Structure formats: structure tokens, C-alpha cells
mmCIF file of C-alpha atoms and ligand atoms in Angstrom:
data_model
loop_
_atom_site.group_PDB
_atom_site.id
_atom_site.type_symbol
_atom_site.label_atom_id
_atom_site.label_comp_id
_atom_site.label_asym_id
_atom_site.label_seq_id
_atom_site.Cartn_x
_atom_site.Cartn_y
_atom_site.Cartn_z
ATOM 1 C CA UNK A 1353 50.959 -20.417 61.761
ATOM 2 C CA UNK A 1354 51.355 -18.243 58.683
ATOM 3 C CA UNK A 1355 49.349 -18.674 55.491
ATOM 4 C CA UNK A 1356 52.131 -20.528 53.619
ATOM 5 C CA UNK A 1357 52.520 -23.020 56.463
ATOM 6 C CA UNK A 1358 48.761 -23.608 56.493
ATOM 7 C CA UNK A 1359 48.725 -24.058 52.685
ATOM 8 C CA UNK A 1360 51.584 -26.558 52.927
ATOM 9 C CA UNK A 1361 49.443 -28.737 55.183
ATOM 10 C CA UNK A 1362 46.746 -29.250 52.545
ATOM 11 C CA UNK A 1363 46.701 -32.690 50.866
ATOM 12 C CA UNK A 1364 49.448 -32.354 48.170
ATOM 13 C CA UNK A 1365 47.313 -34.172 45.606
ATOM 14 C CA UNK A 1366 44.602 -31.556 46.083
ATOM 15 C CA UNK A 1367 47.086 -28.687 45.861
ATOM 16 C CA UNK A 1368 48.444 -30.087 42.598
ATOM 17 C CA UNK A 1369 44.995 -29.890 40.963
ATOM 18 C CA UNK A 1370 43.887 -27.052 38.721
ATOM 19 C CA UNK A 1371 40.559 -25.668 40.000
ATOM 20 C CA UNK A 1372 37.476 -27.058 38.209
ATOM 21 C CA UNK A 1373 36.286 -23.907 36.572
ATOM 22 C CA UNK A 1374 33.584 -22.816 34.163
ATOM 23 C CA UNK A 1375 33.396 -19.478 32.391
ATOM 24 C CA UNK A 1376 30.548 -17.508 33.938
ATOM 25 C CA UNK A 1377 29.258 -15.670 30.943
ATOM 26 C CA UNK A 1378 25.899 -14.271 30.013
ATOM 27 C CA UNK A 1379 25.102 -15.299 26.474
ATOM 28 C CA UNK A 1380 21.956 -15.759 24.382
ATOM 29 C CA UNK A 1381 22.704 -19.379 23.512
ATOM 30 C CA UNK A 1382 24.202 -21.389 26.362
ATOM 31 C CA UNK A 1383 25.384 -24.767 25.085
ATOM 32 C CA UNK A 1384 28.337 -25.394 27.424
ATOM 33 C CA UNK A 1385 26.963 -27.415 30.358
ATOM 34 C CA UNK A 1386 24.745 -30.120 28.874
ATOM 35 C CA UNK A 1387 21.729 -28.620 30.604
ATOM 36 C CA UNK A 1388 18.225 -29.153 29.314
ATOM 37 C CA UNK A 1389 17.074 -26.029 27.431
ATOM 38 C CA UNK A 1390 13.502 -26.331 28.763
ATOM 39 C CA UNK A 1391 12.305 -25.175 32.168
ATOM 40 C CA UNK A 1392 9.257 -26.746 33.886
ATOM 41 C CA UNK A 1393 5.773 -25.268 33.283
ATOM 42 C CA UNK A 1394 4.483 -22.572 35.662
ATOM 43 C CA UNK A 1395 1.642 -24.797 37.040
ATOM 44 C CA UNK A 1396 4.166 -27.358 38.254
ATOM 45 C CA UNK A 1397 6.279 -24.634 39.872
ATOM 46 C CA UNK A 1398 3.124 -23.278 41.569
ATOM 47 C CA UNK A 1399 2.391 -26.709 43.013
ATOM 48 C CA UNK A 1400 5.882 -26.781 44.543
ATOM 49 C CA UNK A 1401 5.662 -23.144 45.690
ATOM 50 C CA UNK A 1402 2.408 -23.889 47.566
ATOM 51 C CA UNK A 1403 4.167 -26.689 49.439
ATOM 52 C CA UNK A 1404 7.263 -24.566 50.222
ATOM 53 C CA UNK A 1405 5.078 -21.726 51.594
ATOM 54 C CA UNK A 1406 3.382 -23.964 54.158
ATOM 55 C CA UNK A 1407 6.190 -26.379 55.038
ATOM 56 C CA UNK A 1408 7.974 -25.536 58.318
ATOM 57 C CA UNK A 1409 11.472 -24.286 57.454
ATOM 58 C CA UNK A 1410 12.694 -24.733 61.034
ATOM 59 C CA UNK A 1411 12.292 -28.525 60.827
ATOM 60 C CA UNK A 1412 14.710 -30.971 59.222
ATOM 61 C CA UNK A 1413 13.604 -32.770 56.056
ATOM 62 C CA UNK A 1414 12.407 -36.404 56.311
ATOM 63 C CA UNK A 1415 15.202 -38.631 57.587
ATOM 64 C CA UNK A 1416 14.456 -41.057 54.752
ATOM 65 C CA UNK A 1417 12.822 -39.465 51.673
ATOM 66 C CA UNK A 1418 10.514 -42.452 51.317
ATOM 67 C CA UNK A 1419 7.917 -40.927 48.969
ATOM 68 C CA UNK A 1420 10.634 -39.839 46.544
ATOM 69 C CA UNK A 1421 12.337 -43.222 46.793
ATOM 70 C CA UNK A 1422 9.024 -44.968 46.018
ATOM 71 C CA UNK A 1423 8.506 -42.720 42.982
ATOM 72 C CA UNK A 1424 12.068 -43.454 41.810
ATOM 73 C CA UNK A 1425 11.509 -47.168 42.396
ATOM 74 C CA UNK A 1426 8.571 -47.197 39.991
ATOM 75 C CA UNK A 1427 10.459 -45.021 37.468
ATOM 76 C CA UNK A 1428 13.542 -47.290 37.478
ATOM 77 C CA UNK A 1429 11.914 -50.677 38.141
ATOM 78 C CA UNK A 1430 13.849 -51.573 41.300
ATOM 79 C CA UNK A 1431 12.844 -51.791 44.963
ATOM 80 C CA UNK A 1432 13.064 -48.517 46.935
ATOM 81 C CA UNK A 1433 15.605 -50.137 49.311
ATOM 82 C CA UNK A 1434 17.966 -50.405 46.334
ATOM 83 C CA UNK A 1435 18.156 -46.593 46.021
ATOM 84 C CA UNK A 1436 20.019 -43.782 47.792
ATOM 85 C CA UNK A 1437 19.196 -40.197 46.823
ATOM 86 C CA UNK A 1438 21.640 -37.347 47.159
ATOM 87 C CA UNK A 1439 22.646 -33.774 46.465
ATOM 88 C CA UNK A 1440 23.372 -34.366 42.772
ATOM 89 C CA UNK A 1441 24.924 -37.512 41.374
ATOM 90 C CA UNK A 1442 28.276 -35.903 42.209
ATOM 91 C CA UNK A 1443 27.500 -36.428 45.899
ATOM 92 C CA UNK A 1444 26.636 -40.047 45.162
ATOM 93 C CA UNK A 1445 30.011 -40.494 43.442
ATOM 94 C CA UNK A 1446 31.766 -39.038 46.472
ATOM 95 C CA UNK A 1447 29.897 -41.404 48.823
ATOM 96 C CA UNK A 1448 30.750 -44.338 46.544
ATOM 97 C CA UNK A 1449 34.450 -43.529 46.415
ATOM 98 C CA UNK A 1450 34.509 -43.042 50.184
ATOM 99 C CA UNK A 1451 32.845 -46.375 50.839
ATOM 100 C CA UNK A 1452 34.347 -48.557 48.094
ATOM 101 C CA UNK A 1453 37.909 -47.391 47.410
ATOM 102 C CA UNK A 1454 40.906 -47.744 49.708
ATOM 103 C CA UNK A 1455 44.669 -48.305 49.639
ATOM 104 C CA UNK A 1456 44.226 -51.824 48.221
ATOM 105 C CA UNK A 1457 41.143 -50.869 46.192
ATOM 106 C CA UNK A 1458 42.279 -48.057 43.852
ATOM 107 C CA UNK A 1459 40.129 -46.376 41.245
ATOM 108 C CA UNK A 1460 40.302 -47.170 37.530
ATOM 109 C CA UNK A 1461 38.711 -44.683 35.121
ATOM 110 C CA UNK A 1462 38.749 -44.300 31.357
ATOM 111 C CA UNK A 1463 40.156 -41.159 29.770
ATOM 112 C CA UNK A 1464 38.973 -38.790 28.490
ATOM 113 C CA UNK A 1465 36.002 -38.635 30.842
ATOM 114 C CA UNK A 1466 34.121 -36.468 33.364
ATOM 115 C CA UNK A 1467 36.744 -34.344 35.188
ATOM 116 C CA UNK A 1468 35.094 -34.632 38.604
ATOM 117 C CA UNK A 1469 36.216 -38.288 38.936
ATOM 118 C CA UNK A 1470 39.872 -37.246 38.983
ATOM 119 C CA UNK A 1471 39.179 -34.450 41.470
ATOM 120 C CA UNK A 1472 37.386 -36.783 43.888
ATOM 121 C CA UNK A 1473 40.068 -39.444 43.487
ATOM 122 C CA UNK A 1474 42.791 -36.883 44.251
ATOM 123 C CA UNK A 1475 40.930 -35.746 47.354
ATOM 124 C CA UNK A 1476 41.022 -39.326 48.547
ATOM 125 C CA UNK A 1477 44.718 -39.629 47.792
ATOM 126 C CA UNK A 1478 44.339 -42.028 44.832
ATOM 127 C CA UNK A 1479 46.528 -41.815 41.780
ATOM 128 C CA UNK A 1480 43.709 -42.577 39.400
ATOM 129 C CA UNK A 1481 45.127 -44.949 36.808
ATOM 130 C CA UNK A 1482 43.465 -44.194 33.466
ATOM 131 C CA UNK A 1483 42.656 -46.590 30.658
ATOM 132 C CA UNK A 1484 42.465 -44.670 27.397
ATOM 133 C CA UNK A 1485 39.540 -44.890 25.029
ATOM 134 C CA UNK A 1486 40.274 -46.411 21.615
ATOM 135 C CA UNK A 1487 41.448 -44.159 18.767
ATOM 136 C CA UNK A 1488 37.834 -43.657 17.665
ATOM 137 C CA UNK A 1489 36.969 -42.637 21.265
ATOM 138 C CA UNK A 1490 34.970 -45.788 22.087
ATOM 139 C CA UNK A 1491 35.353 -47.912 25.203
ATOM 140 C CA UNK A 1492 38.286 -50.282 24.781
ATOM 141 C CA UNK A 1493 36.995 -53.303 26.719
ATOM 142 C CA UNK A 1494 40.204 -55.258 26.143
ATOM 143 C CA UNK A 1495 42.279 -52.474 27.718
ATOM 144 C CA UNK A 1496 39.738 -52.090 30.552
ATOM 145 C CA UNK A 1497 39.868 -55.818 31.316
ATOM 146 C CA UNK A 1498 43.679 -55.802 31.229
ATOM 147 C CA UNK A 1499 43.748 -52.988 33.810
ATOM 148 C CA UNK A 1500 41.205 -54.864 35.946
ATOM 149 C CA UNK A 1501 43.226 -58.103 35.716
ATOM 150 C CA UNK A 1502 46.245 -56.264 37.173
ATOM 151 C CA UNK A 1503 44.073 -54.972 40.013
ATOM 152 C CA UNK A 1504 41.183 -57.362 40.684
ATOM 153 C CA UNK A 1505 40.030 -55.404 43.768
ATOM 154 C CA UNK A 1506 40.084 -51.997 42.039
ATOM 155 C CA UNK A 1507 36.913 -49.955 41.701
ATOM 156 C CA UNK A 1508 36.154 -49.396 38.025
ATOM 157 C CA UNK A 1509 34.259 -46.163 37.323
ATOM 158 C CA UNK A 1510 32.741 -45.965 33.841
ATOM 159 C CA UNK A 1511 30.744 -43.095 32.399
ATOM 160 C CA UNK A 1512 28.149 -44.294 29.890
ATOM 161 C CA UNK A 1513 27.242 -42.281 27.860
ATOM 162 C CA UNK A 1514 30.661 -40.798 28.376
ATOM 163 C CA UNK A 1515 31.096 -37.081 28.969
ATOM 164 C CA UNK A 1516 32.587 -35.465 26.835
ATOM 165 C CA UNK A 1517 32.755 -38.017 23.977
ATOM 166 C CA UNK A 1518 29.130 -39.266 23.886
ATOM 167 C CA UNK A 1519 30.252 -42.885 23.437
ATOM 168 C CA UNK A 1520 28.320 -45.537 25.353
ATOM 169 C CA UNK A 1521 28.809 -49.109 26.516
ATOM 170 C CA UNK A 1522 26.647 -51.793 24.915
ATOM 171 C CA UNK A 1523 25.031 -54.517 27.041
ATOM 172 C CA UNK A 1524 27.518 -57.219 25.846
ATOM 173 C CA UNK A 1525 30.456 -54.900 26.611
ATOM 174 C CA UNK A 1526 29.232 -54.150 30.127
ATOM 175 C CA UNK A 1527 28.381 -57.806 30.780
ATOM 176 C CA UNK A 1528 31.841 -58.889 29.624
ATOM 177 C CA UNK A 1529 33.373 -56.479 32.144
ATOM 178 C CA UNK A 1530 31.043 -57.552 34.965
ATOM 179 C CA UNK A 1531 31.564 -61.255 34.191
ATOM 180 C CA UNK A 1532 35.306 -60.801 34.620
ATOM 181 C CA UNK A 1533 36.049 -58.035 37.123
ATOM 182 C CA UNK A 1534 35.859 -58.980 40.799
ATOM 183 C CA UNK A 1535 35.948 -55.422 42.190
ATOM 184 C CA UNK A 1536 33.072 -52.937 42.177
ATOM 185 C CA UNK A 1537 31.948 -51.416 38.875
ATOM 186 C CA UNK A 1538 30.234 -48.009 39.058
ATOM 187 C CA UNK A 1539 28.436 -46.893 35.904
ATOM 188 C CA UNK A 1540 27.621 -43.178 35.820
ATOM 189 C CA UNK A 1541 24.524 -42.904 33.605
ATOM 190 C CA UNK A 1542 23.842 -39.174 33.930
ATOM 191 C CA UNK A 1543 22.847 -39.071 30.227
ATOM 192 C CA UNK A 1544 21.270 -42.506 29.786
ATOM 193 C CA UNK A 1545 17.779 -41.214 28.979
ATOM 194 C CA UNK A 1546 19.078 -39.882 25.637
ATOM 195 C CA UNK A 1547 19.375 -43.364 24.205
ATOM 196 C CA UNK A 1548 22.165 -45.450 25.746
ATOM 197 C CA UNK A 1549 21.889 -48.973 27.131
ATOM 198 C CA UNK A 1550 20.311 -48.780 30.604
ATOM 199 C CA UNK A 1551 22.448 -50.751 33.068
ATOM 200 C CA UNK A 1552 19.878 -50.913 35.899
ATOM 201 C CA UNK A 1553 18.392 -54.327 34.903
ATOM 202 C CA UNK A 1554 21.885 -55.875 35.277
ATOM 203 C CA UNK A 1555 21.984 -54.996 38.990
ATOM 204 C CA UNK A 1556 19.949 -58.122 39.824
ATOM 205 C CA UNK A 1557 22.706 -60.311 38.299
ATOM 206 C CA UNK A 1558 25.762 -58.458 39.618
ATOM 207 C CA UNK A 1559 26.094 -57.439 43.298
ATOM 208 C CA UNK A 1560 29.267 -55.486 42.398
ATOM 209 C CA UNK A 1561 27.382 -53.140 40.026
ATOM 210 C CA UNK A 1562 26.272 -49.659 41.142
ATOM 211 C CA UNK A 1563 24.545 -47.234 38.760
ATOM 212 C CA UNK A 1564 24.327 -43.464 39.320
ATOM 213 C CA UNK A 1565 21.722 -41.204 37.691
ATOM 214 C CA UNK A 1566 20.700 -37.558 37.884
ATOM 215 C CA UNK A 1567 17.829 -35.057 37.581
ATOM 216 C CA UNK A 1568 20.224 -32.509 36.015
ATOM 217 C CA UNK A 1569 19.964 -33.529 32.345
ATOM 218 C CA UNK A 1570 16.878 -35.249 30.881
ATOM 219 C CA UNK A 1571 14.792 -34.129 33.898
ATOM 220 C CA UNK A 1572 15.488 -30.410 33.290
ATOM 221 C CA UNK A 1573 16.319 -29.917 36.945
ATOM 222 C CA UNK A 1574 20.042 -29.103 37.306
ATOM 223 C CA UNK A 1575 19.130 -26.406 39.838
ATOM 224 C CA UNK A 1576 17.549 -28.945 42.204
ATOM 225 C CA UNK A 1577 20.865 -30.758 42.805
ATOM 226 C CA UNK A 1578 19.339 -34.194 42.893
ATOM 227 C CA UNK A 1579 20.931 -37.487 41.946
ATOM 228 C CA UNK A 1580 20.631 -41.104 43.017
ATOM 229 C CA UNK A 1581 22.435 -44.416 43.044
ATOM 230 C CA UNK A 1582 21.086 -47.910 42.604
ATOM 231 C CA UNK A 1583 22.502 -51.283 43.595
ATOM 232 C CA UNK A 1584 21.513 -54.488 45.332
ATOM 233 C CA UNK A 1585 19.682 -53.874 48.617
ATOM 234 C CA UNK A 1586 22.340 -55.273 50.967
ATOM 235 C CA UNK A 1587 25.113 -53.342 49.220
ATOM 236 C CA UNK A 1588 23.095 -50.112 49.310
ATOM 237 C CA UNK A 1589 22.388 -50.615 53.038
ATOM 238 C CA UNK A 1590 26.148 -50.691 53.702
ATOM 239 C CA UNK A 1591 26.952 -47.651 51.549
ATOM 240 C CA UNK A 1592 24.058 -45.766 53.149
ATOM 241 C CA UNK A 1593 25.874 -45.892 56.509
ATOM 242 C CA UNK A 1594 28.269 -43.131 55.461
ATOM 243 C CA UNK A 1595 25.851 -40.916 53.525
ATOM 244 C CA UNK A 1596 25.423 -37.655 55.420
ATOM 245 C CA UNK A 1597 22.101 -37.436 57.263
ATOM 246 C CA UNK A 1598 19.592 -34.982 55.706
ATOM 247 C CA UNK A 1599 21.680 -34.667 52.544
ATOM 248 C CA UNK A 1600 18.711 -33.523 50.460
ATOM 249 C CA UNK A 1601 16.570 -30.572 51.435
ATOM 250 C CA UNK A 1602 12.750 -30.621 51.553
ATOM 251 C CA UNK A 1603 12.443 -28.497 48.392
ATOM 252 C CA UNK A 1604 14.454 -30.913 46.224
ATOM 253 C CA UNK A 1605 12.779 -33.915 47.839
ATOM 254 C CA UNK A 1606 9.254 -32.633 47.155
ATOM 255 C CA UNK A 1607 10.017 -31.198 43.698
ATOM 256 C CA UNK A 1608 11.680 -34.352 42.402
ATOM 257 C CA UNK A 1609 8.643 -36.370 43.515
ATOM 258 C CA UNK A 1610 6.341 -33.985 41.632
ATOM 259 C CA UNK A 1611 8.530 -34.135 38.491
ATOM 260 C CA UNK A 1612 8.394 -37.933 38.552
ATOM 261 C CA UNK A 1613 4.611 -37.706 38.201
ATOM 262 C CA UNK A 1614 5.116 -35.892 34.864
ATOM 263 C CA UNK A 1615 7.196 -38.378 32.906
ATOM 264 C CA UNK A 1616 5.005 -37.632 29.850
ATOM 265 C CA UNK A 1617 6.636 -34.166 29.648
ATOM 266 C CA UNK A 1618 10.031 -35.766 30.179
ATOM 267 C CA UNK A 1619 9.491 -38.252 27.325
ATOM 268 C CA UNK A 1620 8.417 -35.514 24.881
ATOM 269 C CA UNK A 1621 11.514 -33.502 25.695
ATOM 270 C CA UNK A 1622 13.843 -36.474 25.334
ATOM 271 C CA UNK A 1623 12.407 -37.268 21.885
ATOM 272 C CA UNK A 1624 12.751 -33.616 20.872
ATOM 273 C CA UNK A 1625 16.370 -33.361 22.062
ATOM 274 C CA UNK A 1626 17.407 -36.642 20.446
ATOM 275 C CA UNK A 1627 15.966 -35.420 17.114
ATOM 276 C CA UNK A 1628 17.757 -32.093 17.507
ATOM 277 C CA UNK A 1629 21.046 -33.790 18.437
ATOM 278 C CA UNK A 1630 20.806 -35.951 15.314
ATOM 279 C CA UNK A 1631 19.985 -32.910 13.169
ATOM 280 C CA UNK A 1632 23.085 -31.103 14.500
ATOM 281 C CA UNK A 1633 25.226 -34.158 13.943
ATOM 282 C CA UNK A 1634 24.088 -34.393 10.302
ATOM 283 C CA UNK A 1635 25.015 -30.752 9.870
ATOM 284 C CA UNK A 1636 28.455 -31.160 11.493
ATOM 285 C CA UNK A 1637 29.100 -34.173 9.257
ATOM 286 C CA UNK A 1638 28.428 -31.985 6.230
ATOM 287 C CA UNK A 1639 31.141 -29.463 7.177
ATOM 288 C CA UNK A 1640 34.404 -30.671 5.581
ATOM 289 C CA UNK A 1641 36.751 -29.145 8.188
ATOM 290 C CA UNK A 1642 34.885 -30.678 11.127
ATOM 291 C CA UNK A 1643 35.245 -34.187 12.536
ATOM 292 C CA UNK A 1644 32.451 -35.407 14.757
ATOM 293 C CA UNK A 1645 31.553 -38.564 16.659
ATOM 294 C CA UNK A 1646 28.338 -40.438 17.263
ATOM 295 C CA UNK A 1647 26.693 -39.498 20.563
ATOM 296 C CA UNK A 1648 24.215 -41.272 22.845
ATOM 297 C CA UNK A 1649 23.933 -38.166 25.055
ATOM 298 C CA UNK A 1650 22.510 -34.625 24.734
ATOM 299 C CA UNK A 1651 25.801 -33.213 23.407
ATOM 300 C CA UNK A 1652 28.166 -33.727 20.510
ATOM 301 C CA UNK A 1653 31.955 -33.663 20.415
ATOM 302 C CA UNK A 1654 33.568 -32.028 17.389
ATOM 303 C CA UNK A 1655 37.169 -31.463 16.326
ATOM 304 C CA UNK A 1656 38.412 -28.728 14.042
ATOM 305 C CA UNK A 1657 41.861 -27.272 13.415
ATOM 306 C CA UNK A 1658 40.175 -23.822 13.671
ATOM 307 C CA UNK A 1659 38.875 -24.529 17.192
ATOM 308 C CA UNK A 1660 39.982 -21.237 18.784
ATOM 309 C CA UNK A 1661 38.781 -19.044 15.913
ATOM 310 C CA UNK A 1662 35.464 -20.907 15.730
ATOM 311 C CA UNK A 1663 34.898 -20.529 19.476
ATOM 312 C CA UNK A 1664 35.557 -16.801 19.138
ATOM 313 C CA UNK A 1665 33.118 -16.593 16.234
ATOM 314 C CA UNK A 1666 30.489 -18.350 18.380
ATOM 315 C CA UNK A 1667 31.243 -15.940 21.216
ATOM 316 C CA UNK A 1668 30.726 -12.933 18.908
ATOM 317 C CA UNK A 1669 27.322 -14.419 18.039
ATOM 318 C CA UNK A 1670 26.591 -14.785 21.792
ATOM 319 C CA UNK A 1671 26.921 -18.571 21.783
ATOM 320 C CA UNK A 1672 28.838 -20.469 24.460
ATOM 321 C CA UNK A 1673 30.138 -24.026 23.971
ATOM 322 C CA UNK A 1674 32.680 -26.016 25.997
ATOM 323 C CA UNK A 1675 36.365 -26.118 25.084
ATOM 324 C CA UNK A 1676 37.536 -29.645 25.963
ATOM 325 C CA UNK A 1677 40.822 -29.475 24.082
ATOM 326 C CA UNK A 1678 42.882 -29.877 27.262
ATOM 327 C CA UNK A 1679 41.423 -33.346 27.970
ATOM 328 C CA UNK A 1680 43.645 -36.299 27.028
ATOM 329 C CA UNK A 1681 43.161 -37.326 23.360
ATOM 330 C CA UNK A 1682 40.921 -34.322 22.626
ATOM 331 C CA UNK A 1683 43.252 -31.824 20.961
ATOM 332 C CA UNK A 1684 41.240 -29.185 19.028
ATOM 333 C CA UNK A 1685 37.933 -30.481 20.371
ATOM 334 C CA UNK A 1686 34.848 -28.716 21.683
ATOM 335 C CA UNK A 1687 31.666 -30.140 23.184
ATOM 336 C CA UNK A 1688 28.337 -28.703 22.078
ATOM 337 C CA UNK A 1689 25.171 -29.314 24.106
ATOM 338 C CA UNK A 1690 21.839 -29.767 22.351
ATOM 339 C CA UNK A 1691 19.628 -26.737 22.843
ATOM 340 C CA UNK A 1692 16.206 -25.771 21.550
ATOM 341 C CA UNK A 1693 15.710 -25.828 17.758
ATOM 342 C CA UNK A 1694 16.188 -22.035 17.654
ATOM 343 C CA UNK A 1695 19.410 -22.210 19.656
ATOM 344 C CA UNK A 1696 20.732 -25.038 17.514
ATOM 345 C CA UNK A 1697 19.832 -23.109 14.343
ATOM 346 C CA UNK A 1698 21.804 -20.160 15.643
ATOM 347 C CA UNK A 1699 24.831 -22.304 16.326
ATOM 348 C CA UNK A 1700 24.678 -23.962 12.908
ATOM 349 C CA UNK A 1701 24.213 -20.597 11.156
ATOM 350 C CA UNK A 1702 27.175 -19.193 13.052
ATOM 351 C CA UNK A 1703 29.324 -22.160 12.040
ATOM 352 C CA UNK A 1704 28.193 -21.991 8.400
ATOM 353 C CA UNK A 1705 29.000 -18.250 8.336
ATOM 354 C CA UNK A 1706 32.439 -18.910 9.878
ATOM 355 C CA UNK A 1707 33.423 -21.512 7.302
ATOM 356 C CA UNK A 1708 32.034 -19.436 4.415
ATOM 357 C CA UNK A 1709 34.158 -16.506 5.563
ATOM 358 C CA UNK A 1710 37.182 -18.801 5.966
ATOM 359 C CA UNK A 1711 36.923 -20.490 2.561
HETATM 360 C C1 PLP B 2701 28.940 -37.743 33.531
HETATM 361 C C2 PLP B 2701 28.380 -36.854 34.571
HETATM 362 N N1 PLP B 2701 28.116 -37.345 35.781
HETATM 363 C C3 PLP B 2701 27.618 -36.581 36.754
HETATM 364 C C4 PLP B 2701 27.362 -35.245 36.535
HETATM 365 C C5 PLP B 2701 26.879 -34.400 37.668
HETATM 366 O O1 PLP B 2701 25.555 -34.529 37.814
HETATM 367 P P1 PLP B 2701 24.803 -33.829 39.038
HETATM 368 O O2 PLP B 2701 24.325 -32.518 38.529
HETATM 369 O O3 PLP B 2701 23.702 -34.796 39.317
HETATM 370 O O4 PLP B 2701 25.755 -33.722 40.175
HETATM 371 C C6 PLP B 2701 27.613 -34.679 35.298
HETATM 372 C C7 PLP B 2701 27.349 -33.251 35.074
HETATM 373 O O5 PLP B 2701 27.644 -32.649 34.090
HETATM 374 C C8 PLP B 2701 28.143 -35.502 34.287
HETATM 375 O O6 PLP B 2701 28.442 -34.997 33.089
#
């Protein structure tokens, strides 16, 4: 078989996708991936390093990461049998789509949202049918419920707070969806710690609700690749059947357990980042050429007719933000992650300088 013949045998929906791609750039101020600007203290890293030095590398990790699951159970307030941990919340989303969707159970997502949903759906052969956010980029529950009514078995995947808009579902909005929709509802809460409504307490009332969370944002641990899902015990037991065995390595397993014993550090950082996000938002609101939206996450979406020139100005000042202008509804938009106060000052100074020069 020649290369072209082999390429032609790849799932056409996958071939039609543009690769998910991020600019690999070394800059002073990196505000393009919604990472936490703060690393963990050296003492905590030493504690993990001591474990890694003595742990046998030739042996598989624990079949069930029970200690980590117990720590997550006390952090989230559910039973440990209601949790599956995985290699990032992205892996959990893949496992969920594999176990919940099917030819008669398509996927409904809102747009604009996290790009990975569409990639996973394409890999599974679904034409993901989007429901658009409202004109002010909030969840349009009426439109969501209309789409669900047409497809009562569909799996509804909602991102709250939503990447890249920052908008979040309220408890009444989510309850109204769960009270009506008869298919599964997955709520991706990767950014929930920054102030959105936490959907986990609703799991007890709704067996069709699954929540996914991550260590990559508020927990300052994107490099660990650790995420988890939560749902009712019997539902989780079924989904767990297709999770790959040993999907998390012993380093991530041990480290995440250690980090969960330092939620005081986590809380301080969340408060700091929320204050910084609000400070940046106030500044963006004061710039006449910039439109910005309220955010419940650690990033802010802005729109400006000078998007390309402003991004270049940032780049000259060694600042990287995310261009999201190719997403549906987001013409001329960029997404700016919240960094440390110094990083945020640099971004705001760069923007102020740009608009002064342009006026
Ligand atoms: C909404 C959303 N969900 C999930 C993820 C992926 O998280 P993880 O690093 O746990 O795979 C991201 C990462 O940016 C995200 O924005």
C-alpha cells in the first residue's frame, strides 16, 4: 500500500480536522494556556522526589489509586466510589464519550467552547450539533432545551465556566436542564474553583449528571496530567469498565495526593488570581476600543477591532495571549489568562502603550 492509500483509510472526519495546535514560543509573560502562574514550593517537590527515588519503577502503579481517590472524596464531598481519576480531564472526556455516546446517542455541545470536544466527537464519527451561546455569550438554556427535546437520548456536554468565554451556568439553569433532559449531561468544570457554581452536589439528585474536574488550573499542576470525573456510584462503576488499566502513573498518583493535603496554598492562590482577574477586567473595561465579558474562570475574553496589531504589540513586549478569533461568534477576540500581578501589570502596560500610540 502506498502512503496516499493508507491516508485515504483514515476516518474521514478525522482527516477533515485542522490539527489542534498551539504556538510554541518562549516569552517572558505566558498568558495563552490558562495555566496557573505559580509553581509548588520546593519542600513539597522534595517530598515527592523522595518517594520517586525509592519507589520501584519496574512495577505497575496501584490498580486502583485508592489513597488519591479518598483524598479527592474528602476534597469534593462525595464517596470515593463516585470518582474515576485519569490522565488529565481530557482523558476523562474521551472515556465518557466512548461509554455514553453512540449512533442513537449523539453529542450536543454549545459553541463557542473548548475545541477538544469537537476533536473527540469527530474521532468517534459524530457530527457534533452545536447550540450557539446567546449574543452576550451566555448559555442559552432555551436553545439548549430545544436541542435536547429534538434528541432526548443525546449526550449534552457543557463547559462551565466555559472556555474561552468565561461564562458559567447558574444552579437554576443547570437544574432546569437536568429536570428536562433525559440523556446524560456532562459538565466540564475545569475552572470551577475560580468562582462558578459547583455542580457536584447535584449528582445525588441526578443519575444522568457527570462532572469532570482537573489539577491543571487552580491546582497549579498542568504538568501532572491529572483529572477526574464524578457521578453516582453505579454509573461510575459502568463507565470504569472501559477506562484503560493503569491510566495514571505512580508519580501523578502520589503527587496529587500530596497536593490535596495543601489546600490552604490552593485557597490563597485562588483568592489571589480572582482578585487579579477582576483587576484586569476593570482595566479592560476602561479601554474604549476594547469589549470584554464577565468571567468566572482564570481568563478573560476581549474583543478589539485592532486584534492583530495588539497581539503583535504584545509579542514585541514578550507577552503571549491566545487568538480565539477563528471560533464561532468570536471574530476579533483574544483570550487572556490571569498571571501573577507583575505579569498582568506588564500586559496592561503594553495595552495602554498600544492604545496611546494608536490614538
Ligand atoms: C474546559 C477545559 N476542559 C478540560 C481541559 C483539559 O484539562 P486537562 O489538562 O485536565 O486535560 C481544559 C484545558 O485547557 C479546558 O479548558
